[in-house]
Structures are given as structure tokens and as C-alpha cells.
């Protein structure tokens, strides 16, 4: 083991970070310089990882919640010997195509656990990872699953509201293997944090059930001692590490000037001289690099030991673990859902889609009882996503697979990302569709990272009724459809709901929103072909008798209105077809030929959706008729609201006859 | 003064709430029954209000953050003698058109300070109100502005992350006239809060710089004593009032069953018998009603005294105060901006629109120095919305008109609502456009309530560059355009930026997003007509030479690309016009004739926007060409990203020539 002084090890990070930001003339040198001591202690003495295998399931997770300090992470990856992270990559920091983008992107660079940058997301995602660790350990045993989740968080992370949701959850769940290292540098972009903050973070974390203490973040002994104490705690731990941002920069250290821009040639030179770092850009002394590489290889023995333990598991258990980590679904899932759909055709289920979703969930949970992890932001009885067999997860019930998130939509969404990224589970979380507004920060990261999480969003329109416009989504379908890689399904009945659940669970490279009704709906589907018609986003549900004069497009609860209107129009001799559109954006992503075939060429096109028109013109044209919402909803029983807002079969018939 | 026992007063609330929910067979009886004692003490002994004039500027603000307990508020309005709130309205709770919707709607019912229901919004909006009080008092003196802001908050409110942002801000600003009454009933929809929460709220608030204590929420003396202490505190105060949800219901009290549904006939009867309330629905004993009405008239004398104080202000000061409260803009604003635009034509400003916005703000702040309240979520230097003359607001600098919100976008947006609702200010807040995702819950309430707040959202596309996809909005323009009553402007140059600022400030019945670039842009406009072409959402910026074969539509930074493409196409003999579209949804809200005139009938329509296509088909048709983003961005210098994603004049020219 090469013996190198701690400070020289830490200064290697500082030097690389300064150089990379300087070369890019863009980036954040302050955090890597300030947190280098913390990271050095963590990565050389505590973090269980094997640089040669970033996918080792039992590695400790390290989350750089303060994603702007990405050069800290890239430096660590390079120094510890990550194969992909060459010096050349560091030299191309923040350049097109490099593995070193402005903020860490897990979908782009191996060795990065989650994408961070939007503050607060890292710490909240880490809660999901620590939760997944606890759940998986309860199932497969501590010999197979036994790792820590470390987070480096900044002042900004702890200002974001999502951080409160996250720490409250970690506290009540007693996620004692989660350790937050708070880079307590007292500086944010606008200046000293005192201009906008007076929170005592140690007291705050303690109030949420954490162990918390304040230490000198530049004292390696103090850092090591605090991490050791944290590892022994029966609570999650927060270590407030008092640091100096831009540590070592003679004029900018301790100020906002060190935060988010290159130091400049003079300050960089002065900093390097002060720290005793070579002025040669991107140079790391041989002995220091050697010591770092040894730290990176440190986990290889543990990894090997783990492999041996894993080999001792029964072959079925091993296969199950590996399948789960790969996010592969069990064969029993497709089989179960096929039988379920067949049953629906025999015994139609004329209930709200949140209820047909509940029925589908019974089938899904039977196929994957320990991996299907559902949860709700305090609307369990309304969201209907709890399988009968599911029990509540809790500090003392780690085998529970239903999570009560409390009223914390944003924290829930970030947890879902963390659970998925950890591996081993197919997580879904539920609330009312309107509250996707609260969760959107994390939902966007689901889409960007491509996590296969499912958002069970019930009460998906004015059909929610009496709770009124604050609770009635009107623009949310559109706003979610606009998000790249987000799939929105709004099934019209029990059969479509089962089909959409199947598509959602098999989508492991991106998130899915299931928008479900509060109110009852008739089962409209009379077939359930194996090729899953929802997979193209839309399909002809009712053909016209003869050449169609009118095409009706609708989703969810409005498909029944389209079907009723079709009958009335047919009665008047107007040949009309109905296209069910469970996923508008998926329809619009189909090849032109298929799109055209589904959309058809009836001269009159009418879309019906109890939501805003935004986006629908792609199907019906700007001169098409739209029967839907033109503003916010209102508080009243749902049966009064649909006529009040003119969303009825009669309105459709009138619009159609006017145009034919 | 009619003397009536406290409990009988409180039971009047309980009875009305039970009856209204029962009649609607929908709603939340638990909170009004549990918090009736708190509300009775507050409204009969402390709250400064005059039921005869709900618009009295110096009234205390009462915010029911737990909006689901709306029957508490409606009962109080009725009991204290609010003219509109008749018994008949209570009988039509949650029915179409009644003044008693499911959740309190300030834009619908007089006497309600803000719309609540989405949890956490009330407490955060109240911080904005208390902030506005402090700012206005510093300006007009304590004889004119001197009131408290009271909040009734629930467990759910305090679980939402936005509550942490709010209490941190109130703490650092020492908003000691803000008093939160926490209905600490330990129950949420899913059951006891202990299943998802272990936060010690008293300790949590103390950690954020609040005075906080725990009391018996059914003991009127304890409540009164705590409020008295809170009024004397030099910090904001939180009083955790331990209560029983559904107090009085013999079987359901203290359980989630009392939370969100009618008690049912039997339990209602039993509760009334236990509480000693008449079984006759909606009946309040005469003496009790009389005592309540006296409480409602209690403030009339104070109101009169205030009127006298106000009359003693100089006439200019009075007029200024009244104009400000009415949200009327000073005449100097229009004049100043007109001169500014004229100046721009003489000396073009070829800078980023965030910089031209900064220049416009100098003019605006000069016209309304004390009422233009800007702020940023820790991106002041990047958002460029701080006037040179503006100083920072703080606990000791209440005349400061620039607010450092810290990294708290959601809290900031809710504060903006509160500042506007309080009256006296034209508030705006800034962050990067991508972080509207964090603020969307409060932004939706801006749109629903129609608050005239301005969101200054800079770094509005991949033009942001190196920070990468986590920081580059692509779907946000569309997602915001989809929201009813939200206006999105994306100006293309300095002249449009000034025009959009003017429209935003004059829009006092709804919020405006100004989407501004990080990167420099040429000034394209050569005229600044008085009728403000941006007011129609779009206009022809460059006419075609001859009959247009191609129409190019673009917003913001892509208008320059359209202009360049227009030149190249003209050079090839293809007559092309350019339509600048600062507000796509405003264009689509124009009467058909104007819309058609602006969109024109060139056979080839191309839209150019460094964002997703979603929504643009309304202008260009589904077969139109779109030059923009088809997924998330990437980390690289902006100059590399536009060609990388094919958003260039050459791409436009190619698309056009292919189609002509």
C-alpha cells in the first residue's frame, strides 16, 4: 500500500478540478476544492467499490447531490481507475460528446449512480436507493445486500423543499445506512448563505430523526471519526462538514467567486503554489496516482468475497436476483395479464380505471410479489394501487412492499428513481394527476435518465368532481406529453388499463404515467389481441359503417362519449369511426404510414378529451373540432361538470353534424 | 357584548361543517371539527377584520393552508356576518356555482385571502403576504400598515417540501407578525401520521429561526395565551395545537375516517348529541349567532380609526397607496418604456434578452421604485433582474426591494402570489426556465387565482450551453403554454423584451412568464409602434418580396435564424416571410380572422424553436416542417449545440427548398 499524505491526495482532486474548469472556461471549481478532503477520506477509507466493476450490485452508492461540483466526481473516477474516465475526458470537460458533461449523467458515464444538478434531487434519490437496499437486504440477506448510501450535499440541496421530504422519509424509515456529508461552506451563488438562510441544519436533521453533528470538513481525522460514528448509528446520519469553498484559492476561497466560474490564470497559479501542486495542467504525481489507484482497487477483494457468497446462494435465488437487477420481468407477468384480460372479456368490469388498475395490480403483484413496489403520497385508498397482499414498508417491516410516502409527491418521485436505479424493483408511486406539478422536477429526471418507473396518477380530470379546480387537472396530460421520453397512457376501460400496465412495466428505459379516472366507466373493449393495440398509442375501436365521414378521437373517460356519439351519428346516417387514443404522443411517434392509417382521412375530425386542446391539433388539424376544456374546472359533482363544460355526446353530435 | 360560552361558539362551527358535508355527501368534516376551538379563539379575540369590508387593506390575513377544511372558513364567514356567505351557500357546499366550492377560492368568494387545497401552498403564500406587510409598513408607516398574517396549517402542509422553503424564508426575514397555528391532529388520509412521519415540528421550526411551542388545541385559554406570546415574539411563531380530528364524533374522532367524507347520519346524530348541538341541520342558536356577529363587527371601530389615520396622510401619499393596492401602474411606466424603445431604435442593443430585460428593468424600476419587487432563487447575477438602485430586502432592511430567495423556486413562486394578493406591489421572481418544474404547483395557482406576477425565466433553451440537459429546458415552453391563463412570452430582441415587460406588468389578472436567453442576440426590430405588436402573440417581422411561398415562424433566439434563412431563401428566389411569435398561445387565442392574417397562407410553413414541437402543429399543421428539439439537450458550448441539433439557418433553407 503506497503511503501518501492525505493532503496530497486531496490536492490531486483540487488540481484536476481547477484545470478542467479553467480549460473549459466554464464550471464550478469551488465545491471540488472545498470538498476534496471529505471525498478523499470517503473514497480511500470507507466507500466500498471496485473501480473495475461499476455495476457490482453490493457496491456502496455515492451520490453527488451537488451535481454542479461534477469535477469532484470525474476526478475521483479518474484517480480511482475507472476505465472510461481517462485524463483526456477530463480535458474535454463540458464539451460535446465527452464523458464529462456539466452535471453528472448516469445514463452517459459509467460509475455515476444518478443524474444530479437540479438541487435536492440527489439527496432525495439517495433515500430511494437506501430504501431499496433495506428492502432487498430483507429479502436476500445481509451477505448479499449490505451497503451504504453516501450523499455529498450542498447548501443549495438543503434549501430545496424536496430535501425536507427526503430527510423526513429517511428519518421515519430509520435508513441508518444512509450518510449525508453536508458540504457546509456557507456560500451560494448570490453570496453568503446568511442573506437567505438561517436554518440550523444539525438541529433540523435531528428534528427529523437523524443523527447529526458538525465537524471541521478539512480535518481528515474528524471526517473519518464522524463517518465511523455514522456507520454505527441506528439512524440516518448527517455530518455537517464545515468547509471553505474554493479551498486553496488565495483570493476567491470562501467567496461566491469560487463557486461557478473558472478561477482565471493568475488565481489558479496562486492556488496551485499555495497548495503545492504542479503548475503543469492535469498532472498528478506518480505516487499520488498510485495511491489513488490502490484505493480504487481496494474493493476488489471484497467484491471477490461477495462473488463467493453469491455463488453459495441456491441457483433459483441467484437467477431471481440477477433477473431483478437486470430489470427483466418474470414470464409469469405476461401470462397472468393475458389470463386477466381474457377474464375481462368474459366478465366485463364496468368500474373506474383506478379500480380496474387495482384489479390488474392484483395480477401483477401475484406475478412479482417482492419486486412490485407500490406506494402513495397519502392517497392510498383513492389511488387504489395497493395489492391486497401488500403490507406497509416501515423501519421494522422491511419486507413490506407498499410505501406510505406521506404528503410528499416530489420526494416520492425522486425515491422511485432511486429505487429503480438501485436495482431489484419495479417501483410505482401514486397521487392525483394534478399533483404531478409538485413532482415534475423528479419526473423529468425519470425521463432524462430513463428510469422505468410508473406514476399511477388517478383523478385525471374534472371527473374528480367536488374537490374543484385546485384538484382537477386540465393541462397536465398535455404538459406531460410534451416531456421527452415520458410516456402518458390514459386508458378508456379495464382492458386498456391492463394493456397499459403491461406496457408500463415492460418499459424499463423510461417512465410511464398512467392517468386513471375516479369515476366509473363501461368496459368498451370486446377483444384483447396479443399484439396489444395500446402499443401504437391509438387504434380504431369502432369502425364506421361505410366510408367514414367523421373520425372521433378520444382518450380515457371520453371514449365512452365518442362511442355514444358514434351511435347517434350512425343513427342519423353519418358514418363515423371511433379511435381510442390511450397515448397521444405515442401515436405521434409512430411511422407516418401507421399514423396516417390510424388517423384516417375522414373529412371531419373531432377530438374529445376533458383537458386542454394543446397538442391535439397534430391529429385533428387547427380547423378540427375539439370537445374539451378551455380553462380551469369547477367544484361540483362530476355528473354536473361534464354537461356544464359541454363535454357530452350531444356536443359531439352537434359539432359533427354542423361540419358534415 | 353577548356573552356566550366558548364551547358553544366553537360547536356552531362544528355543527355547520358536519351538516354541510353531510348534505353534499362530500368534503372534510374532520378539520373544522378539530380546529374549531383554535378558530373560535382567533376570530373572536385576535383577528383584526371587519366583516363588512373584506378589502380593508390593514386587515389581518387569515390563510387556511389546509384548504380541504374549507367548511371551517365558510362557517366562519357566515357566522361573522360576511354578506355573501348566507346559510343557503353553506347548504350548497361543493355544488356548481355556489360560493362554497370544495376548496377555498379567493377569486370566487369574498373574504378568502388565497386559494388553497394543494397542500403547503397556503403557508408559503402567507410568507409572501407577511413579507409584503413588512415592506409596505416600512414605506407607509405602522399607522397605515400593521397587521398579522395567521395561518392554519395541517400535518399535510408541513410534510410538503414547500413548507420548509417557506419557514426558512420567514425565519431569515424575521417575519414576526406571521403566526402559524398548526392543527397537530396526527392524522392524514392514510392513517396516523406516524406511519410516514416522525418529525418533531416544534424542533423543526425552531431550527429555522421560529418561536415554537406545543399546546392543547382544545383549551381556549392555552390558545389565547400562546397567540398573545406569539404576537410579542420578535420571530415568526408556530403554535402546535394538539387536537383531535373530528372532535366530538364518538366513533370517528381521532381517526382517518373523520378526515375526508361525510360522517353519515348515525355518527352525525351521535356527535351532535355528544356536543349538545341541535339536530336540526344548519341551525345556530340565536345567542350564539349574535355573539359571532358581534365578533365579526368587532373590527369596525378599528377600521374607522384606520380610515381616520389614512385620511391624515398627504393626498399624494394616499393616492399612491390606493393606486398600489388597486394594482394600477403609474403613468410614468408607459412613458418611460416608450422612451426606452425609441432609444433602442437609435442605439440597438445586441445582447442576450436577459440583458435587454435588465435594461428594461432599469426603466421600470425608475418608474415604480418601491413597488417593483424583484427577486431570484439564488441566480441574481445570471437572471439580471436586479435594478442597479435596488437593495436587498432583509430582516433589518425592509425597504429593500430585491429579494434573495435562496435556492427555493417553489417557495419563491408562492411568495410572489402572496405579495401580489396582499397588494401594494408588482412582484417578479427569477430562476432558470428549466426550474419552473420545481415551481409549477405555485405557478398554477398564479394562473388559477389570476395573480399578476411575472416569472423572469432566463437560460431558456440549449443556448444555456455547458450546464447540460438537466439545465436546458426543451418542453417547458410548451408545458407552460398549455396552462390556462398563463402567458408565456419569449421575445426575440431588446425591443420585444421591452414590449413583453410592458404587457406583463399591465397584466394584473394573470401571471406571465418571460423566457429569456443566456446568449447574445442581434436587435432585429427597427420599429416600435405604439400598439405593441407582441400584444397579439405574433406578427410579421419581415414581409416576403412578392407572394410568400414560405412562412417562417419562430420565437426568441430562433427568430434571428429565421431572418437569416429568409435572406438566403430570398437569394434563391423563394419569397419568404418571417413571423415573430413571442407568445404562441396568445396568437392562438386571437380571433380567427387575425390569426389567419398572421399565420398567412404560404404553402410551406416552418416553425423554428429550440424546444419541442408540441403545440406548434396548430400553426404549421401536422405536415409542416419543424426545426427544433426532438429530445433532451446536451452539455457543450451553445455554439456547438445549435448545429449539433440541426437548428440552423441552413437546416431551415434545406427544409424550405425541399418543400417548395
mmCIF file of N, CA and C in Angstrom, chain B residues 3-15 18 32-33 35-38 40-41 44-45 79 217-221 223 247-248 271-277 284-285 287-288 291-292:
data_model
loop_
_atom_site.group_PDB
_atom_site.id
_atom_site.type_symbol
_atom_site.label_atom_id
_atom_site.label_comp_id
_atom_site.label_asym_id
_atom_site.label_seq_id
_atom_site.Cartn_x
_atom_site.Cartn_y
_atom_site.Cartn_z
ATOM 1 N N UNK B 3 -72.444 37.494 25.886
ATOM 2 C CA UNK B 3 -71.524 36.530 26.477
ATOM 3 C C UNK B 3 -72.008 35.118 26.181
ATOM 4 N N UNK B 4 -71.241 34.402 25.444
ATOM 5 C CA UNK B 4 -71.580 33.014 25.139
ATOM 6 C C UNK B 4 -70.348 32.164 25.399
ATOM 7 N N UNK B 5 -70.589 31.078 26.005
ATOM 8 C CA UNK B 5 -69.539 30.117 26.311
ATOM 9 C C UNK B 5 -68.729 29.749 25.054
ATOM 10 N N UNK B 6 -67.412 29.697 25.218
ATOM 11 C CA UNK B 6 -66.520 29.375 24.097
ATOM 12 C C UNK B 6 -66.943 28.106 23.356
ATOM 13 N N UNK B 7 -67.275 27.094 24.137
ATOM 14 C CA UNK B 7 -67.554 25.804 23.507
ATOM 15 C C UNK B 7 -68.786 25.867 22.604
ATOM 16 N N UNK B 8 -69.782 26.625 23.032
ATOM 17 C CA UNK B 8 -70.973 26.741 22.189
ATOM 18 C C UNK B 8 -70.647 27.490 20.897
ATOM 19 N N UNK B 9 -69.775 28.499 21.014
ATOM 20 C CA UNK B 9 -69.327 29.217 19.807
ATOM 21 C C UNK B 9 -68.611 28.246 18.861
ATOM 22 N N UNK B 10 -67.708 27.488 19.422
ATOM 23 C CA UNK B 10 -66.936 26.543 18.598
ATOM 24 C C UNK B 10 -67.846 25.467 18.003
ATOM 25 N N UNK B 11 -68.816 25.040 18.814
ATOM 26 C CA UNK B 11 -69.711 23.991 18.320
ATOM 27 C C UNK B 11 -70.582 24.463 17.156
ATOM 28 N N UNK B 12 -70.799 25.767 17.073
ATOM 29 C CA UNK B 12 -71.544 26.275 15.916
ATOM 30 C C UNK B 12 -70.792 25.946 14.623
ATOM 31 N N UNK B 13 -69.478 26.108 14.669
ATOM 32 C CA UNK B 13 -68.652 25.741 13.501
ATOM 33 C C UNK B 13 -68.781 24.245 13.239
ATOM 34 N N UNK B 14 -68.640 23.478 14.303
ATOM 35 C CA UNK B 14 -68.679 22.018 14.146
ATOM 36 C C UNK B 14 -70.008 21.573 13.531
ATOM 37 N N UNK B 15 -71.083 22.146 14.024
ATOM 38 C CA UNK B 15 -72.405 21.754 13.524
ATOM 39 C C UNK B 15 -72.572 22.081 12.053
ATOM 40 N N UNK B 18 -70.342 19.800 9.879
ATOM 41 C CA UNK B 18 -70.902 18.441 9.768
ATOM 42 C C UNK B 18 -72.097 18.420 8.822
ATOM 43 N N UNK B 32 -62.508 21.005 10.375
ATOM 44 C CA UNK B 32 -63.307 22.046 11.045
ATOM 45 C C UNK B 32 -63.708 21.632 12.467
ATOM 46 N N UNK B 33 -64.024 20.375 12.656
ATOM 47 C CA UNK B 33 -64.417 19.934 13.997
ATOM 48 C C UNK B 33 -63.235 19.981 14.958
ATOM 49 N N UNK B 35 -60.397 21.838 14.588
ATOM 50 C CA UNK B 35 -59.762 23.157 14.714
ATOM 51 C C UNK B 35 -60.747 24.239 15.132
ATOM 52 N N UNK B 36 -61.969 23.853 15.459
ATOM 53 C CA UNK B 36 -62.988 24.854 15.796
ATOM 54 C C UNK B 36 -62.587 25.696 17.007
ATOM 55 N N UNK B 37 -61.935 25.074 17.976
ATOM 56 C CA UNK B 37 -61.542 25.846 19.158
ATOM 57 C C UNK B 37 -60.477 26.888 18.804
ATOM 58 N N UNK B 38 -59.525 26.459 18.015
ATOM 59 C CA UNK B 38 -58.465 27.396 17.593
ATOM 60 C C UNK B 38 -59.095 28.568 16.846
ATOM 61 N N UNK B 40 -62.133 29.650 16.813
ATOM 62 C CA UNK B 40 -63.014 30.486 17.634
ATOM 63 C C UNK B 40 -62.201 31.496 18.441
ATOM 64 N N UNK B 41 -61.149 31.034 19.067
ATOM 65 C CA UNK B 41 -60.303 31.959 19.830
ATOM 66 C C UNK B 41 -59.726 33.027 18.899
ATOM 67 N N UNK B 44 -62.587 35.423 17.430
ATOM 68 C CA UNK B 44 -63.359 36.252 18.377
ATOM 69 C C UNK B 44 -62.457 37.153 19.204
ATOM 70 N N UNK B 45 -61.200 36.799 19.353
ATOM 71 C CA UNK B 45 -60.351 37.572 20.274
ATOM 72 C C UNK B 45 -59.155 38.241 19.617
ATOM 73 N N UNK B 79 -70.799 32.964 10.071
ATOM 74 C CA UNK B 79 -71.046 33.324 11.476
ATOM 75 C C UNK B 79 -70.646 34.769 11.766
ATOM 76 N N UNK B 217 -54.787 22.103 21.839
ATOM 77 C CA UNK B 217 -55.577 22.859 20.867
ATOM 78 C C UNK B 217 -57.066 22.872 21.146
ATOM 79 N N UNK B 218 -57.471 22.285 22.228
ATOM 80 C CA UNK B 218 -58.878 22.378 22.622
ATOM 81 C C UNK B 218 -59.063 23.215 23.881
ATOM 82 N N UNK B 219 -57.986 23.824 24.356
ATOM 83 C CA UNK B 219 -58.043 24.645 25.567
ATOM 84 C C UNK B 219 -57.996 26.122 25.154
ATOM 85 N N UNK B 220 -59.147 26.800 25.232
ATOM 86 C CA UNK B 220 -59.183 28.188 24.725
ATOM 87 C C UNK B 220 -58.203 29.112 25.444
ATOM 88 N N UNK B 221 -58.014 28.894 26.737
ATOM 89 C CA UNK B 221 -57.059 29.750 27.464
ATOM 90 C C UNK B 221 -55.638 29.525 26.931
ATOM 91 N N UNK B 223 -54.779 28.462 24.039
ATOM 92 C CA UNK B 223 -54.667 29.009 22.679
ATOM 93 C C UNK B 223 -54.460 30.523 22.736
ATOM 94 N N UNK B 247 -63.254 16.136 16.219
ATOM 95 C CA UNK B 247 -63.585 16.279 17.649
ATOM 96 C C UNK B 247 -65.095 16.228 17.869
ATOM 97 N N UNK B 248 -65.538 15.318 18.703
ATOM 98 C CA UNK B 248 -66.956 15.226 19.025
ATOM 99 C C UNK B 248 -67.651 14.037 18.383
ATOM 100 N N UNK B 271 -72.710 12.612 17.249
ATOM 101 C CA UNK B 271 -71.769 13.700 17.510
ATOM 102 C C UNK B 271 -72.500 14.932 18.018
ATOM 103 N N UNK B 272 -73.601 15.238 17.368
ATOM 104 C CA UNK B 272 -74.354 16.419 17.791
ATOM 105 C C UNK B 272 -74.866 16.240 19.220
ATOM 106 N N UNK B 273 -75.321 15.042 19.500
ATOM 107 C CA UNK B 273 -75.817 14.799 20.864
ATOM 108 C C UNK B 273 -74.690 14.932 21.870
ATOM 109 N N UNK B 274 -73.580 14.388 21.534
ATOM 110 C CA UNK B 274 -72.427 14.468 22.441
ATOM 111 C C UNK B 274 -71.996 15.919 22.674
ATOM 112 N N UNK B 275 -72.031 16.694 21.592
ATOM 113 C CA UNK B 275 -71.582 18.092 21.690
ATOM 114 C C UNK B 275 -72.684 19.015 22.193
ATOM 115 N N UNK B 276 -73.911 18.513 22.232
ATOM 116 C CA UNK B 276 -75.023 19.367 22.644
ATOM 117 C C UNK B 276 -75.438 20.351 21.568
ATOM 118 N N UNK B 277 -75.438 19.869 20.330
ATOM 119 C CA UNK B 277 -75.842 20.718 19.201
ATOM 120 C C UNK B 277 -77.220 20.265 18.734
ATOM 121 N N UNK B 284 -78.156 27.409 14.189
ATOM 122 C CA UNK B 284 -77.243 28.011 15.160
ATOM 123 C C UNK B 284 -78.111 28.771 16.155
ATOM 124 N N UNK B 285 -77.960 28.517 17.451
ATOM 125 C CA UNK B 285 -78.786 29.233 18.436
ATOM 126 C C UNK B 285 -78.619 30.748 18.277
ATOM 127 N N UNK B 287 -78.438 33.258 20.352
ATOM 128 C CA UNK B 287 -77.426 33.969 21.146
ATOM 129 C C UNK B 287 -76.017 33.681 20.617
ATOM 130 N N UNK B 288 -75.829 32.467 20.137
ATOM 131 C CA UNK B 288 -74.510 32.112 19.604
ATOM 132 C C UNK B 288 -74.242 32.895 18.317
ATOM 133 N N UNK B 291 -73.496 36.463 19.165
ATOM 134 C CA UNK B 291 -72.125 36.648 19.671
ATOM 135 C C UNK B 291 -71.114 36.593 18.531
ATOM 136 N N UNK B 292 -71.341 35.676 17.600
ATOM 137 C CA UNK B 292 -70.446 35.578 16.448
ATOM 138 C C UNK B 292 -70.511 36.848 15.597
#
